[in-house]
Short mmCIF file of C-alpha atoms in Angstrom, two decimals:
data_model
loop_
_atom_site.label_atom_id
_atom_site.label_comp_id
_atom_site.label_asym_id
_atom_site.label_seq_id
_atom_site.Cartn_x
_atom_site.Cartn_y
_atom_site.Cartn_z
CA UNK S 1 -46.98 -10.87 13.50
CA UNK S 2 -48.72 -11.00 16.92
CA UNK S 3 -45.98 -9.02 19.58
CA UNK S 4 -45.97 -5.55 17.38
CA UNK S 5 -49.69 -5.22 17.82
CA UNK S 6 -49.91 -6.45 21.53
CA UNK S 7 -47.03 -4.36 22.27
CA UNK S 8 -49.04 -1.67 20.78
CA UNK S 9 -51.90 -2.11 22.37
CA UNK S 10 -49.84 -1.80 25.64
CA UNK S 11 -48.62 1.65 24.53
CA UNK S 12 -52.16 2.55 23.52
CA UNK S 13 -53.66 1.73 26.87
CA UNK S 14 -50.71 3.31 28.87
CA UNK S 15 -51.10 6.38 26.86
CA UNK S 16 -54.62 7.13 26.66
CA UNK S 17 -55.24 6.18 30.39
CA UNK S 18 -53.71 9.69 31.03
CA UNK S 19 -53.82 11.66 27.76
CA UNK S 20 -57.55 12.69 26.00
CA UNK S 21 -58.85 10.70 23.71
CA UNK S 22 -59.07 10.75 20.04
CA UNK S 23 -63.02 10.11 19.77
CA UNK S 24 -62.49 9.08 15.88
CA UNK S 25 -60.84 12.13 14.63
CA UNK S 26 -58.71 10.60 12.64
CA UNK S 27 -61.94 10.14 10.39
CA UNK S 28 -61.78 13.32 8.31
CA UNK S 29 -65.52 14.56 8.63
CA UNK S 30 -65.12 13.88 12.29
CA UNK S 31 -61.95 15.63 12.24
CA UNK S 32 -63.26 18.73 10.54
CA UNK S 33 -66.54 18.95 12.95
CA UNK S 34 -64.73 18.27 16.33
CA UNK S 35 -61.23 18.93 15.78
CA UNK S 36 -58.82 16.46 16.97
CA UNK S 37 -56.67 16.76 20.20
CA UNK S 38 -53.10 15.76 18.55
CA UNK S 39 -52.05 17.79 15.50
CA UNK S 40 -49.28 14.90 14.31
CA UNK S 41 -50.12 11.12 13.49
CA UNK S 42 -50.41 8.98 16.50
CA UNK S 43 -47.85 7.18 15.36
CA UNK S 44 -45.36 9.77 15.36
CA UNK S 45 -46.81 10.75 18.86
CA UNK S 46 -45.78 6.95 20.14
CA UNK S 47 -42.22 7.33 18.59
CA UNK S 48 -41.95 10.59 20.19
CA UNK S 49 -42.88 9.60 23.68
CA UNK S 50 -42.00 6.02 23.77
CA UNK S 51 -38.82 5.42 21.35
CA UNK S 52 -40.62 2.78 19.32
CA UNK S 53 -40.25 4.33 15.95
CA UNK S 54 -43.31 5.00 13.83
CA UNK S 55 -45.93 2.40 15.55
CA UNK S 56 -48.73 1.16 13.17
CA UNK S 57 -51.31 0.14 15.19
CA UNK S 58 -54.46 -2.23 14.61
CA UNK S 59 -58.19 -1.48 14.66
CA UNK S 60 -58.46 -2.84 18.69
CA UNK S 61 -55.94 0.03 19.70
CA UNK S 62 -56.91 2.84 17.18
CA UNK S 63 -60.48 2.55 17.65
CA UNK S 64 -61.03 1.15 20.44
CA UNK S 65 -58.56 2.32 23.40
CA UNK S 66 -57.81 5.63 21.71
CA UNK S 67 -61.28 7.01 20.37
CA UNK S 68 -63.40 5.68 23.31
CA UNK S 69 -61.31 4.01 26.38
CA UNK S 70 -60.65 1.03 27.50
CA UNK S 71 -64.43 0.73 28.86
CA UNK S 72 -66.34 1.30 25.68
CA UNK S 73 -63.75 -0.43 23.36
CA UNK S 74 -65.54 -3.65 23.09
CA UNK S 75 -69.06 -2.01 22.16
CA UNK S 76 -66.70 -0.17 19.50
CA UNK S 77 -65.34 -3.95 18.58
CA UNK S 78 -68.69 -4.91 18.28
CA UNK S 79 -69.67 -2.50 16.02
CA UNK S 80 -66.91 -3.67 13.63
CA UNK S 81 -67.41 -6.71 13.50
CA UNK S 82 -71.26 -6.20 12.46
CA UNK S 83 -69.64 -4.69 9.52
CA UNK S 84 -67.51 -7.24 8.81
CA UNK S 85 -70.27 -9.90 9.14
CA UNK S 86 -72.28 -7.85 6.84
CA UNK S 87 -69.51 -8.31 4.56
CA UNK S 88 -68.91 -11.93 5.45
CA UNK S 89 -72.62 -12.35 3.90
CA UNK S 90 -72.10 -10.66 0.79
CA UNK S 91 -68.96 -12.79 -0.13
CA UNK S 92 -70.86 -15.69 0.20
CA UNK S 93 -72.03 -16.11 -3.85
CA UNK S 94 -67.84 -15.90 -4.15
CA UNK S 95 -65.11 -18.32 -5.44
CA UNK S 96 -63.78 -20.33 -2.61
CA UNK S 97 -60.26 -20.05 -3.60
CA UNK S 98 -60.62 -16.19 -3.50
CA UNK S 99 -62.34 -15.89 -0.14
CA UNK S 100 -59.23 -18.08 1.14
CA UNK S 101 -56.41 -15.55 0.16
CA UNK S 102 -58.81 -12.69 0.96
CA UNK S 103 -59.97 -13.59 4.33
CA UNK S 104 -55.97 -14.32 4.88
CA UNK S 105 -55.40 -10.53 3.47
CA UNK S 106 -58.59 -9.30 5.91
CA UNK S 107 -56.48 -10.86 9.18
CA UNK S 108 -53.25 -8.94 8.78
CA UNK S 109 -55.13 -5.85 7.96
CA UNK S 110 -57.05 -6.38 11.35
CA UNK S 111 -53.91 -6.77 13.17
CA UNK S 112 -51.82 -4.15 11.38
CA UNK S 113 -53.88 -1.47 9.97
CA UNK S 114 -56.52 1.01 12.11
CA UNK S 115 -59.99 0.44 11.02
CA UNK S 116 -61.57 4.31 9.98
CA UNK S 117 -64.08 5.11 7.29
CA UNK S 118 -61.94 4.82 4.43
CA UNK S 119 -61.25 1.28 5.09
CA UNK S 120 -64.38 0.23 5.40
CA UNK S 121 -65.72 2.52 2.15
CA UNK S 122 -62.88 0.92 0.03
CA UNK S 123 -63.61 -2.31 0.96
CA UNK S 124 -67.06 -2.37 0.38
CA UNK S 125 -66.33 -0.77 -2.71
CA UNK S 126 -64.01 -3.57 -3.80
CA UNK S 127 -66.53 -6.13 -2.55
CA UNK S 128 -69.43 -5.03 -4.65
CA UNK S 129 -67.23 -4.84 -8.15
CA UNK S 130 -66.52 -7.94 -7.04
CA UNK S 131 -70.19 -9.68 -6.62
CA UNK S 132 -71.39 -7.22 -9.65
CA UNK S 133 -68.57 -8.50 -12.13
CA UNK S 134 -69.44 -12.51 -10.77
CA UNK S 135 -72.72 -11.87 -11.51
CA UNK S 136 -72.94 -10.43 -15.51
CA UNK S 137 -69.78 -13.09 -16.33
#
């Protein structure tokens, strides 16, 4: 649970000290305004280059060391975890039971799944069914 996405963010830091960065293309309206430097997935691109097979990595390595460096990464970690508190706070009208196995849920995604517009859309999405179904029942 915890060497895949170290190990990653090893490979992430080795390759983008010497490759260009990905400056969030992988977010589609990014994508189609700047392009994007690498026309495959960058997993496919670590499997390619380092024999690891198809490397899922988490939102430290995707959007931090590949969009903006190693430098800026922690202003970009920052960032996400504004939105996260921001979610933290609207969860907090919420079942405790359900925050447990959610919050448990929210940890392996951090660790195990990159962290790009989508993610964050669906999730607030599902968050505010959530508090607008608790509150009409």
């Amino acid at each position: 649970m915890f060497a895949i996405p170290s190990s990653a963010i090893d490979y992430y830091a080795d390759f983008f000290s010497i490759n260009p960065r990905t400056y969030f293309c992988k977010i589609n309206i990014v994508r189609l305004m700047e392009g994007c430097p690498y026309s495959d997935q960058l997993g496919v691109v670590f499997a390619s280059r380092y024999g690891v097979g198809n490397l899922n990595a988490s939102l430290f390595a995707t959007e931090g060391i590949a969009s903006v460096g190693l430098i800026w990464s922690p202003i970009v970690m920052f960032l996400c975890g504004v939105v996260l508190s921001v979610g933290n706070s609207c969860s907090r009208q919420l079942p405790a039971p359900m925050m447990a196995t959610s919050s448990a849920l929210a940890f392996q995604a951090l660790l195990n799944v990159k962290y790009s517009a989508a993610d964050k859309w669906g999730v607030a999405a599902f968050s505010a069914l959530v508090h607008l179904s608790r509150r009409r029942g």
